[in-house]
Amino acid sequence: MAASLCSLLVRRSPSRLSKALSSCSCHGLLVKAPFSLGSSSAASRVLDASLSEASDDGRCAGEHIPVRSSDGVRSTFMEIQEKRMQQADRSVLISCPKSIAKSNLLQFLSNHGHINNYFFYESYGMYMLVEFADRNGAQALCDAGCIPHTKGEFPMPFRSRVLAIRPRMFPNAASAQPTSMMPETDIHIINREPVSNKDIISRLNSLESTEQQLRTLVDMQQLTDADVRLRFMVCSLLQDMCATIFPGTLVRPFGSSINSFGHTGCDLDMLLDLDGVLNVLAQVVKNNFELDYQVKMLSSERSVTQSVLSVMGECLDYFSPGCVGVQKILQARCPLVRFSHQPSSLQCDFTANNRIALKSTEMLYIYGQVDERVRQLVFAVRSWARSHGLTSSISGAWITNFALTTMVLFFLQKRSPAIVPTLEQLRKLADPEDVHIVEGHDCTIVSNLEKITSSQNTETLDQLLVEFFNFYGSFSFSKHSINIWKGSEQNKPESSPLYIVNPFEHHLNISKNVNVSQLERFVQLARNSVWQLQHQEEQSSPKTRPWGLTAVMSSQLQSNNTKGRGRMKSGETLSKIRSLLEN
C-alpha cells in the first residue's frame, strides 16, 4: 500500500524540475518537499505593496471570512466553512530560519503567485503560513522544491504542502553571501500561546463590572483568525493525503474549532466525510446497463470506518511530515485516530463519517449567533468549571464541555422570556433544503439565521451568571432530565445521576459518564458561587482581591464555607444534596 501511495504522489517532469531549480537559484533560496497540485504557470509577479501580516494577537490582515454577504444577509454555517476550506486549499506551511530577510522571502514567494495573506508563528521553530490568491500559486511554489537528501538518511518520497526553506549556500561565502542571510528584525511572530490563568485573573480583576469581565474573558480566550486558519490548513493537508486513496472524500473540522466556543489551545477534531465516494457508488446510469465499481464488502458501516481509519493512521504515521504520536483507537464507540501535528502544535482527533457530530457543531454555532450573551456565558461557565476540575481533557467521570454548553442553553431556554429558542423551534423554521436525516435521526435545523427572531429578554450578563448557578444549585437532578429539544424538564428514563438528552439522538444520554460525586461537587460549587456573587459588595476592593467572576473561579471557593446570612455547614450542604439526588 505504501508503494502504491508513493507512486501516486511522486510525479514530476524533468523540464519543470529544471525550471523550478533555476527559479530557486536566482533568489539564493532552497525549497524542500513539494506537492503536486496540477499544472500551473509560475510566472513572476510583483508583490502587492498593500500586503500586511498578522497582528500581535494573530488576527490576520488581508482577506477575512465575512459573516454577512454583500446584501447584508448573515452567512450560513456551511457557507463560512466552505470559504475557510477554500482559503486553506490555496495555502502552504513553510518552515524557515529566523535570520531570513522577510522582504527577500516575500519577493521570492510572490514570484510564484499573488499572496493574499501570511503570518509567522512558532512551532518547533519558526513557520510561515502563506495564502495565495489561487491554488495555482501554491502549486507553483511547490513545483519549485525538491525532496531533500541527507547523508546517512533516506527520505520518504512523500510530497505535501508543508515545505522548508533556507538560504542557498554559495562556494565563495565571503563575497557572495545572499542578502537573505542578513538578520532582519521586521519579522513579526504572532503569539499563539493560551493566556495564563494568572494573567486572566489579573486582567479581569482590574475591570469595573462582572459584565465587563465576561466580555473580556471571551476576547482573551477565543480562537484568533490565525488559529482558525491553521486548523483548516491541517484538515486540507489530511484531505490531500486521503484523496490519493479515496478520491472524492473531504476532511472537515468539527467541534470547538468551528462552533464559536473554542478557546486557544483546544484540540482539533476532524472527520473524514466519505459521502462523496458513496454517492459515486450509488449513481444510477440511465441506460440499458448498470455499471458498478468492484469493491470489497464488509459486514457493517462500523467495520468500514475502522478499516478506513486504520489505513489512514498508517499513512499519517509513515508519510505525513510532522504527524507524531499516532494512536489508532478503533474499538471506541466512535473509532478515531489521535496524533500530534507538530507544524501547527495542535493535538488532533481524526474520525470518519461522524455526520451527527457535524450537525451538533452547526447547532452550537447557530446558538452562538442568536444572542451574544450565549457565548459570553458559556465561556464564563466553562472557565469556572475548568478552574475547579469539573471538566477535563482526559476521559473520565467529568462533565464534558459539550454537556456543560448544553446545560447553559437549557438554562437560557428557561428564562422568561426565553433568550434562545428550543431545538424543536429551530426545526420548524427550517427550509426544505435544510432537511437532514442521518442514520434515521432527524437532524434538521434552520440554516438561515435571519429567520430566527431576537429575544426580548434584557437581563444583563451578571444577572444571568448568578441565575445560572442558582438554577442548577436547586435543580431536581434526581427526577428530571435536561432536554434542549423541548426546552423543558422531562422525567428521567433511567437512573444516571445527570441525564442530558442528546440533541439529535434522543435515546442517548450525553452525560452518562458523570457519577454521583462529580454531580455533588457541581451542585455544591454552584450554590457557593451564588452566595459569593450575591455578597461580593461586602468584599474588599476589586483591585486587591478576586471579585465577581474571578471570585467564583478561585480555588478558595470550594474550601471556604459560606459566611453570613444563609450560611450552611459543609455537612448540612452535602446532606441536602444527597437527599435531593436520592429522592
Coordinates of C-alpha atoms in Angstrom, one line a residue:
M1 CA 0.0 0.0 0.0
A2 CA 2.9 2.4 0.9
A3 CA 4.5 1.8 -2.5
S4 CA 1.2 2.5 -4.2
L5 CA 0.7 5.7 -2.3
C6 CA 4.2 6.9 -3.1
S7 CA 3.7 6.2 -6.8
L8 CA 0.6 8.3 -6.8
L9 CA 2.3 11.2 -5.0
V10 CA 5.7 11.3 -6.7
R11 CA 5.2 12.7 -10.2
R12 CA 7.4 15.4 -11.8
S13 CA 8.6 16.2 -15.3
P14 CA 12.3 16.9 -15.9
S15 CA 11.6 20.2 -17.6
R16 CA 9.5 21.5 -14.7
L17 CA 12.2 20.4 -12.2
S18 CA 14.9 22.3 -14.2
K19 CA 12.7 25.4 -14.3
A20 CA 11.9 25.2 -10.6
L21 CA 15.6 24.8 -9.5
S22 CA 16.5 27.8 -11.7
S23 CA 13.8 29.9 -10.0
C24 CA 15.2 29.0 -6.6
S25 CA 18.8 29.7 -7.5
C26 CA 18.1 33.2 -8.7
H27 CA 16.9 34.2 -5.2
G28 CA 19.6 32.3 -3.3
L29 CA 16.9 30.1 -1.6
L30 CA 16.3 26.4 -1.4
V31 CA 12.8 25.0 -1.0
K32 CA 12.3 21.4 0.1
A33 CA 9.4 18.9 -0.2
P34 CA 7.0 20.0 -2.9
F35 CA 3.4 18.7 -3.5
S36 CA 1.8 18.1 -6.9
L37 CA -1.4 20.1 -7.3
G38 CA -1.8 20.1 -11.1
S39 CA -0.4 22.2 -13.9
S40 CA 0.0 25.9 -13.4
S41 CA 2.1 28.9 -14.5
A42 CA 5.0 30.1 -12.3
A43 CA 5.3 33.5 -14.0
S44 CA 7.0 36.1 -11.9
R45 CA 4.7 38.7 -10.3
V46 CA 5.2 41.9 -8.3
L47 CA 4.5 41.7 -4.6
D48 CA 1.4 43.8 -3.7
A49 CA 2.6 46.7 -1.7
S50 CA -0.6 46.7 0.3
L51 CA 0.0 43.2 1.7
S52 CA 0.4 43.2 5.5
E53 CA 0.9 40.4 8.0
A54 CA -0.9 39.3 11.1
S55 CA -1.2 41.5 14.2
D56 CA 0.1 40.6 17.7
D57 CA -3.0 38.5 18.6
G58 CA -3.0 36.5 15.3
R59 CA -5.8 38.4 13.6
C60 CA -4.6 38.3 10.0
A61 CA -4.7 41.3 7.7
G62 CA -6.0 40.7 4.2
E63 CA -9.0 38.6 3.2
H64 CA -11.3 37.6 6.1
I65 CA -14.4 35.5 6.1
P66 CA -17.3 37.9 6.2
V67 CA -20.2 36.9 8.5
R68 CA -22.5 38.9 6.2
S69 CA -22.8 38.8 2.5
S70 CA -22.8 42.0 0.3
D71 CA -26.5 42.4 0.7
G72 CA -26.3 42.3 4.5
V73 CA -27.6 38.8 5.0
R74 CA -25.6 36.7 7.5
S75 CA -23.7 33.8 6.0
T76 CA -24.8 30.3 6.9
F77 CA -22.6 28.0 8.9
M78 CA -21.8 25.9 5.8
E79 CA -21.0 28.9 3.6
I80 CA -18.4 30.1 6.1
Q81 CA -16.9 26.6 6.4
E82 CA -16.7 26.3 2.6
K83 CA -14.8 29.7 2.3
R84 CA -12.4 28.6 5.1
M85 CA -11.7 25.4 3.2
Q86 CA -11.0 27.3 0.0
Q87 CA -8.6 29.5 1.9
A88 CA -6.7 26.5 3.2
D89 CA -6.7 24.8 -0.2
R90 CA -4.6 27.6 -1.7
S91 CA -2.2 27.9 1.3
V92 CA 1.1 26.4 2.3
L93 CA 3.1 26.0 5.5
I94 CA 6.8 26.9 5.4
S95 CA 9.5 26.2 8.0
C96 CA 12.1 29.0 7.8
P97 CA 15.1 30.2 9.8
K98 CA 14.5 33.3 12.0
S99 CA 17.5 35.0 10.4
I100 CA 15.9 35.1 6.9
A101 CA 15.2 38.5 5.4
K102 CA 11.4 38.9 5.2
S103 CA 11.5 41.2 2.1
N104 CA 13.6 38.8 0.1
L105 CA 11.4 35.9 1.3
L106 CA 8.2 37.6 0.3
Q107 CA 9.6 38.6 -3.1
F108 CA 10.6 35.0 -3.8
L109 CA 7.2 33.7 -2.8
S110 CA 5.4 36.4 -4.8
N111 CA 7.2 35.2 -7.9
H112 CA 5.0 32.1 -7.8
G113 CA 1.7 33.9 -7.3
H114 CA -0.1 36.8 -5.8
I115 CA -0.2 36.5 -1.9
N116 CA -3.4 37.2 -0.1
N117 CA -2.2 36.8 3.4
Y118 CA 0.7 35.5 5.5
F119 CA 1.8 35.3 9.1
F120 CA 4.8 33.9 11.1
Y121 CA 4.4 31.8 14.2
E122 CA 6.4 29.5 16.5
S123 CA 6.0 25.7 16.5
Y124 CA 9.2 23.6 16.8
G125 CA 11.0 26.5 15.1
M126 CA 9.6 29.3 13.0
Y127 CA 6.8 28.7 10.5
M128 CA 5.0 30.8 8.0
L129 CA 1.5 30.2 6.7
V130 CA 1.1 31.7 3.2
E131 CA -2.3 32.1 1.5
F132 CA -2.1 32.6 -2.3
A133 CA -4.8 34.2 -4.3
D134 CA -5.5 30.9 -6.0
R135 CA -4.4 27.3 -5.9
N136 CA -2.1 27.8 -8.8
G137 CA 0.2 30.0 -6.7
A138 CA 0.6 27.2 -4.1
Q139 CA 1.2 24.7 -6.9
A140 CA 3.9 26.9 -8.5
L141 CA 5.7 27.2 -5.2
C142 CA 5.6 23.5 -4.5
D143 CA 6.9 22.9 -8.1
A144 CA 10.0 24.9 -7.1
G145 CA 11.0 22.4 -4.5
C146 CA 12.7 19.0 -4.3
I147 CA 12.9 16.0 -2.0
P148 CA 15.8 16.6 0.5
H149 CA 18.7 14.2 0.8
T150 CA 20.9 13.8 3.8
K151 CA 24.0 11.6 4.1
G152 CA 23.2 8.5 6.1
E153 CA 19.4 9.1 6.0
F154 CA 16.9 8.2 3.3
P155 CA 13.8 10.3 2.6
M156 CA 10.3 9.0 2.4
P157 CA 9.2 10.2 -1.1
F158 CA 6.0 11.9 0.1
R159 CA 5.2 15.4 -1.1
S160 CA 2.9 17.8 0.8
R161 CA 2.2 21.5 1.2
V162 CA 4.5 21.5 4.2
L163 CA 7.7 23.0 3.0
A164 CA 11.1 24.0 4.4
I165 CA 13.0 27.0 3.0
R166 CA 16.6 28.0 3.7
P167 CA 19.2 30.4 2.1
R168 CA 21.3 28.8 -0.6
M169 CA 25.0 28.4 0.4
F170 CA 27.4 29.7 -2.2
P171 CA 31.0 28.5 -2.6
N172 CA 32.5 31.9 -2.0
A173 CA 30.5 32.8 1.0
A174 CA 32.6 35.8 1.9
S175 CA 31.9 37.6 -1.4
A176 CA 28.6 36.0 -2.5
Q177 CA 26.6 35.7 0.7
P178 CA 23.0 36.1 -0.2
T179 CA 21.1 39.0 1.2
S180 CA 18.5 36.5 2.5
M181 CA 21.1 35.5 5.3
M182 CA 21.2 39.1 6.6
P183 CA 19.5 39.3 10.0
E184 CA 16.3 41.3 9.8
T185 CA 14.2 42.5 12.7
D186 CA 10.9 43.1 10.9
I187 CA 9.7 39.5 11.1
H188 CA 6.8 39.6 13.5
I189 CA 5.9 36.3 15.2
I190 CA 2.4 36.1 16.5
N191 CA 1.7 34.7 19.9
R192 CA -0.4 31.6 19.9
E193 CA 0.1 30.6 23.5
P194 CA -3.1 30.5 25.6
V195 CA -3.3 33.3 28.1
S196 CA -2.2 32.1 31.5
N197 CA -4.8 31.8 34.3
K198 CA -2.8 34.3 36.3
D199 CA -2.9 36.9 33.5
I200 CA -6.6 36.3 33.1
I201 CA -7.3 36.8 36.8
S202 CA -5.2 40.0 36.9
R203 CA -6.9 41.5 33.8
L204 CA -10.4 40.6 35.0
N205 CA -9.8 42.0 38.5
S206 CA -8.9 45.4 37.0
L207 CA -12.3 45.8 35.4
E208 CA -15.3 47.7 36.8
S209 CA -18.2 45.2 36.4
T210 CA -18.9 41.5 36.2
E211 CA -20.4 42.1 32.7
Q212 CA -17.1 43.6 31.6
Q213 CA -15.3 40.6 33.0
L214 CA -17.4 38.1 30.9
R215 CA -17.0 40.1 27.7
T216 CA -13.2 40.5 28.2
L217 CA -12.8 36.8 29.0
V218 CA -14.2 35.9 25.6
D219 CA -11.7 38.3 23.9
M220 CA -8.8 36.8 25.8
Q221 CA -9.7 33.1 25.2
Q222 CA -11.4 32.8 21.8
L223 CA -9.7 31.5 18.8
T224 CA -8.0 34.1 16.6
D225 CA -8.2 34.2 12.8
A226 CA -4.7 32.7 12.7
D227 CA -5.7 29.8 14.9
V228 CA -8.7 29.1 12.7
R229 CA -6.6 29.3 9.5
L230 CA -4.1 26.7 10.9
R231 CA -6.9 24.3 11.9
F232 CA -8.4 24.4 8.4
M233 CA -4.9 24.0 7.0
V234 CA -4.3 20.8 8.9
C235 CA -7.6 19.5 7.5
S236 CA -6.6 20.5 4.0
L237 CA -3.3 18.6 4.3
L238 CA -5.0 15.5 5.5
Q239 CA -7.5 15.8 2.7
D240 CA -4.7 15.8 0.1
M241 CA -3.4 12.6 1.6
C242 CA -6.8 10.9 1.9
A243 CA -7.9 11.8 -1.6
T244 CA -5.0 9.8 -3.1
I245 CA -6.7 6.6 -1.8
F246 CA -10.3 7.7 -1.5
P247 CA -11.0 10.3 -4.3
G248 CA -14.0 12.5 -3.6
T249 CA -13.5 12.5 0.2
L250 CA -13.5 15.6 2.3
V251 CA -11.8 16.2 5.7
R252 CA -13.8 18.7 7.8
P253 CA -13.2 20.2 11.2
F254 CA -15.9 19.9 13.8
G255 CA -16.4 20.7 17.4
S256 CA -14.9 23.6 19.3
S257 CA -12.6 24.6 16.4
I258 CA -15.6 26.0 14.4
N259 CA -18.6 26.1 16.7
S260 CA -17.6 29.6 18.0
F261 CA -17.0 28.3 21.6
G262 CA -13.4 27.1 21.0
H263 CA -10.6 28.6 23.1
T264 CA -6.9 29.0 22.3
G265 CA -5.1 25.7 22.6
C266 CA -8.2 23.4 22.3
D267 CA -7.8 20.2 20.4
L268 CA -8.7 19.9 16.7
D269 CA -11.5 17.4 15.9
M270 CA -11.7 16.3 12.2
L271 CA -13.9 13.9 10.3
L272 CA -13.3 12.1 7.0
D273 CA -16.5 12.6 5.0
L274 CA -16.9 9.6 2.7
D275 CA -20.2 10.8 1.3
G276 CA -18.5 11.8 -1.9
V277 CA -17.3 8.3 -2.5
L278 CA -20.6 6.7 -1.5
N279 CA -22.6 9.0 -3.8
V280 CA -20.4 7.9 -6.7
L281 CA -21.1 4.3 -5.8
A282 CA -24.9 5.0 -5.7
Q283 CA -25.2 6.7 -9.0
V284 CA -27.7 5.3 -11.4
V285 CA -26.8 5.2 -15.1
K286 CA -29.9 5.9 -17.2
N287 CA -29.4 3.3 -20.0
N288 CA -29.8 -0.4 -20.5
F289 CA -26.8 -1.3 -18.4
E290 CA -25.9 -0.8 -14.7
L291 CA -22.2 0.0 -14.2
D292 CA -20.7 -0.7 -10.7
Y293 CA -17.3 -0.4 -9.2
Q294 CA -16.0 -3.7 -7.9
V295 CA -15.4 -3.2 -4.2
K296 CA -14.9 -5.2 -1.0
M297 CA -18.0 -5.6 1.1
L298 CA -17.8 -5.6 5.0
S299 CA -20.5 -6.6 7.5
S300 CA -21.2 -3.1 8.9
E301 CA -20.5 0.6 8.4
R302 CA -18.6 0.5 11.7
S303 CA -16.2 -2.1 10.1
V304 CA -15.7 0.1 7.1
T305 CA -15.0 3.1 9.3
Q306 CA -12.5 1.1 11.4
S307 CA -10.7 -0.2 8.2
V308 CA -10.5 3.3 6.6
L309 CA -9.1 4.8 9.8
S310 CA -6.6 2.0 10.2
V311 CA -5.2 2.7 6.8
M312 CA -5.2 6.5 7.3
G313 CA -3.5 6.0 10.6
E314 CA -0.7 4.1 8.9
C315 CA -0.4 6.8 6.3
L316 CA -0.1 9.5 8.9
D317 CA 2.5 7.6 10.8
Y318 CA 4.7 6.7 7.9
F319 CA 4.2 9.5 5.4
S320 CA 2.8 12.8 6.7
P321 CA 5.5 15.2 7.9
G322 CA 5.1 16.4 11.4
C323 CA 2.5 13.9 12.4
V324 CA 3.8 12.1 15.6
G325 CA 2.4 10.0 18.4
V326 CA -0.2 8.4 16.1
Q327 CA -2.6 6.2 18.1
K328 CA -5.3 4.1 16.4
I329 CA -8.3 3.9 18.9
L330 CA -10.6 1.8 16.8
Q331 CA -12.6 0.0 19.4
A332 CA -14.1 3.2 20.9
R333 CA -17.8 3.9 20.5
C334 CA -16.6 6.4 17.9
P335 CA -13.4 5.0 16.3
L336 CA -10.7 7.6 15.9
V337 CA -7.0 8.2 15.2
R338 CA -5.2 10.5 17.6
F339 CA -2.0 12.3 16.8
S340 CA 0.0 15.5 17.3
H341 CA 0.7 17.8 14.4
Q342 CA 4.0 19.5 15.1
P343 CA 4.0 22.2 12.4
S344 CA 0.8 23.6 13.9
S345 CA 1.3 22.5 17.6
L346 CA -2.2 21.0 17.5
Q347 CA -3.5 17.8 19.2
C348 CA -5.8 16.1 16.7
D349 CA -8.6 13.6 16.8
F350 CA -9.5 12.1 13.4
T351 CA -12.6 10.1 12.8
A352 CA -14.8 9.2 9.8
N353 CA -18.5 9.5 8.9
N354 CA -19.4 11.1 12.2
R355 CA -22.1 13.2 10.5
I356 CA -24.2 13.8 13.6
A357 CA -21.2 15.5 15.3
L358 CA -21.0 17.9 12.4
K359 CA -24.7 18.8 12.8
S360 CA -24.2 19.2 16.5
T361 CA -21.4 21.6 15.7
E362 CA -23.6 23.6 13.4
M363 CA -26.3 23.7 16.1
L364 CA -23.9 25.2 18.7
Y365 CA -22.7 27.7 16.1
I366 CA -26.3 28.9 15.4
Y367 CA -27.0 29.2 19.1
G368 CA -23.8 31.3 19.5
Q369 CA -25.0 33.7 16.8
V370 CA -28.6 34.0 18.1
D371 CA -27.6 36.2 21.1
E372 CA -24.2 37.5 22.0
R373 CA -24.8 36.6 25.7
V374 CA -24.7 32.9 24.8
R375 CA -21.0 32.8 24.0
Q376 CA -20.1 35.1 26.9
L377 CA -22.0 33.0 29.4
V378 CA -20.7 29.7 28.0
F379 CA -17.0 30.9 28.1
A380 CA -17.6 32.0 31.8
V381 CA -19.2 28.8 32.9
R382 CA -16.6 26.7 31.1
S383 CA -13.8 28.7 32.8
W384 CA -15.4 28.3 36.1
A385 CA -15.8 24.5 35.7
R386 CA -12.2 24.1 34.4
S387 CA -10.8 26.1 37.3
H388 CA -12.5 23.7 39.8
G389 CA -11.7 20.5 37.9
L390 CA -15.3 19.8 36.9
T391 CA -14.2 19.3 33.3
S392 CA -11.0 17.7 31.9
S393 CA -9.4 16.8 28.6
I394 CA -8.9 13.3 29.9
S395 CA -11.7 10.8 29.7
G396 CA -13.4 10.0 32.9
A397 CA -16.4 10.9 35.1
W398 CA -16.1 14.6 34.5
I399 CA -18.8 16.8 32.8
T400 CA -17.7 17.4 29.2
N401 CA -17.7 20.8 27.6
F402 CA -20.5 19.8 25.2
A403 CA -22.7 18.7 28.2
L404 CA -21.9 21.9 30.0
T405 CA -22.7 24.1 27.0
T406 CA -26.0 22.2 26.6
M407 CA -26.8 23.0 30.3
V408 CA -26.2 26.7 29.6
L409 CA -28.5 26.6 26.5
F410 CA -31.2 24.8 28.6
F411 CA -31.0 27.5 31.3
L412 CA -31.3 30.2 28.7
Q413 CA -34.4 28.5 27.2
K414 CA -36.0 28.6 30.7
R415 CA -35.6 32.3 31.2
S416 CA -38.7 34.4 30.9
P417 CA -38.8 35.5 28.1
A418 CA -36.5 32.8 26.6
I419 CA -33.2 34.0 25.4
V420 CA -32.7 31.2 22.8
P421 CA -35.2 29.1 21.0
T422 CA -35.7 25.3 21.6
L423 CA -34.2 22.9 19.0
E424 CA -37.8 22.0 18.1
Q425 CA -38.4 25.6 17.2
L426 CA -35.3 25.7 15.0
R427 CA -36.6 22.6 13.3
K428 CA -39.9 24.3 12.4
L429 CA -38.1 27.3 10.9
A430 CA -36.1 25.1 8.6
D431 CA -36.4 25.4 4.8
P432 CA -36.8 22.3 2.6
E433 CA -33.1 22.4 1.7
D434 CA -32.3 22.2 5.4
V435 CA -33.8 18.7 5.9
H436 CA -31.1 16.4 7.0
I437 CA -31.7 12.8 8.1
V438 CA -28.7 10.9 9.5
E439 CA -28.9 7.2 10.3
G440 CA -32.7 7.6 10.8
H441 CA -32.3 10.6 13.1
D442 CA -33.9 13.9 12.2
C443 CA -31.1 16.5 12.4
T444 CA -33.0 19.2 10.5
I445 CA -32.4 22.8 11.8
V446 CA -32.7 26.2 10.2
S447 CA -29.6 27.4 8.4
N448 CA -30.8 30.9 7.6
L449 CA -30.0 33.0 10.7
E450 CA -32.3 35.8 9.5
K451 CA -35.3 33.7 10.2
I452 CA -34.6 33.5 14.0
T453 CA -36.3 36.2 15.9
S454 CA -34.2 38.1 18.5
S455 CA -35.2 37.6 22.2
Q456 CA -36.9 40.4 24.1
N457 CA -35.1 39.4 27.3
T458 CA -33.0 42.3 28.6
E459 CA -31.2 40.5 31.6
T460 CA -27.6 41.5 32.0
L461 CA -24.7 39.1 32.0
D462 CA -24.0 39.5 35.7
Q463 CA -27.7 38.7 36.4
L464 CA -27.6 35.6 34.2
L465 CA -24.4 34.3 35.8
V466 CA -26.0 34.4 39.2
E467 CA -29.2 32.9 38.0
F468 CA -27.3 30.1 36.2
F469 CA -25.7 29.0 39.4
N470 CA -29.0 29.4 41.3
F471 CA -30.9 27.4 38.7
Y472 CA -28.6 24.4 38.8
G473 CA -28.0 24.7 42.6
S474 CA -31.6 23.8 43.1
F475 CA -32.4 21.7 40.0
S476 CA -34.1 18.3 40.7
F477 CA -31.4 16.1 39.1
S478 CA -32.9 13.0 40.8
K479 CA -36.2 13.3 38.8
H480 CA -35.6 15.3 35.7
S481 CA -33.5 15.3 32.6
I482 CA -32.3 18.3 30.6
N483 CA -33.7 18.5 27.1
I484 CA -32.9 21.4 24.8
W485 CA -35.2 19.9 22.0
K486 CA -38.2 20.7 24.1
G487 CA -36.8 23.3 26.4
S488 CA -38.4 21.8 29.4
E489 CA -37.7 19.2 32.1
Q490 CA -38.5 15.6 31.3
N491 CA -38.8 12.6 33.5
K492 CA -35.5 10.7 33.6
P493 CA -35.8 7.4 31.6
E494 CA -33.1 5.8 33.7
S495 CA -31.1 6.4 36.9
S496 CA -27.9 8.1 35.7
P497 CA -27.1 10.9 38.2
L498 CA -27.0 13.5 35.4
Y499 CA -29.2 12.9 32.3
I500 CA -28.8 15.3 29.4
V501 CA -30.7 14.2 26.3
N502 CA -28.6 14.0 23.2
P503 CA -29.9 16.9 20.9
F504 CA -30.3 14.6 17.8
E505 CA -30.1 11.0 19.1
H506 CA -32.8 11.4 21.7
H507 CA -32.4 7.9 23.2
L508 CA -28.8 8.7 24.3
N509 CA -27.6 10.5 27.4
I510 CA -24.6 12.7 26.7
S511 CA -23.6 12.8 30.4
K512 CA -23.9 9.1 31.2
N513 CA -20.2 9.1 32.3
V514 CA -20.9 11.6 35.1
N515 CA -21.0 9.9 38.6
V516 CA -22.7 11.0 41.8
S517 CA -19.7 12.5 43.4
Q518 CA -18.9 14.8 40.4
L519 CA -22.6 16.0 40.3
E520 CA -22.4 16.7 44.1
R521 CA -19.3 18.8 43.5
F522 CA -21.0 20.7 40.7
V523 CA -24.1 21.5 42.8
Q524 CA -22.1 22.5 45.8
L525 CA -19.9 24.8 43.8
A526 CA -22.9 26.3 42.1
R527 CA -24.5 27.1 45.4
N528 CA -21.3 28.6 46.8
S529 CA -20.9 30.7 43.7
V530 CA -24.4 32.1 44.1
W531 CA -23.6 33.2 47.6
Q532 CA -20.2 34.6 46.5
L533 CA -21.7 36.7 43.7
Q534 CA -24.7 38.0 45.8
H535 CA -22.4 39.1 48.7
Q536 CA -19.5 40.5 46.7
E537 CA -20.3 44.1 47.7
E538 CA -19.0 43.2 51.2
Q539 CA -15.6 42.2 49.8
S540 CA -12.5 44.4 49.7
S541 CA -11.6 46.5 46.7
P542 CA -11.7 44.6 43.4
K543 CA -8.2 45.8 42.8
T544 CA -6.7 43.8 45.6
R545 CA -8.8 40.6 45.9
P546 CA -10.7 38.3 43.5
W547 CA -14.3 39.5 42.9
G548 CA -17.1 38.8 40.5
L549 CA -16.2 36.1 38.0
T550 CA -12.6 35.7 39.4
A551 CA -14.0 35.1 42.9
V552 CA -16.1 32.2 41.8
M553 CA -13.2 30.8 39.8
S554 CA -10.9 31.0 42.8
S555 CA -9.8 27.7 44.4
Q556 CA -10.8 29.0 47.8
L557 CA -14.5 28.8 46.7
Q558 CA -14.7 25.1 47.3
S559 CA -12.8 25.1 50.6
N560 CA -14.4 28.2 52.2
N561 CA -17.7 27.8 54.0
T562 CA -20.2 30.5 53.1
K563 CA -20.5 33.3 55.6
G564 CA -23.2 35.5 57.0
R565 CA -26.9 35.1 56.2
G566 CA -27.9 31.9 54.5
R567 CA -24.7 30.1 55.6
M568 CA -24.8 26.3 55.9
K569 CA -22.3 24.0 57.4
S570 CA -20.5 21.7 54.9
G571 CA -22.1 18.6 56.4
E572 CA -25.5 20.1 56.1
T573 CA -24.9 21.1 52.5
L574 CA -23.8 17.6 51.5
S575 CA -26.7 16.1 53.3
K576 CA -29.2 18.2 51.4
I577 CA -27.5 17.5 48.1
R578 CA -27.6 13.7 48.7
S579 CA -31.2 13.8 49.8
L580 CA -32.0 15.8 46.6
L581 CA -30.2 13.2 44.4
E582 CA -31.6 10.2 46.2
N583 CA -35.2 11.5 46.4

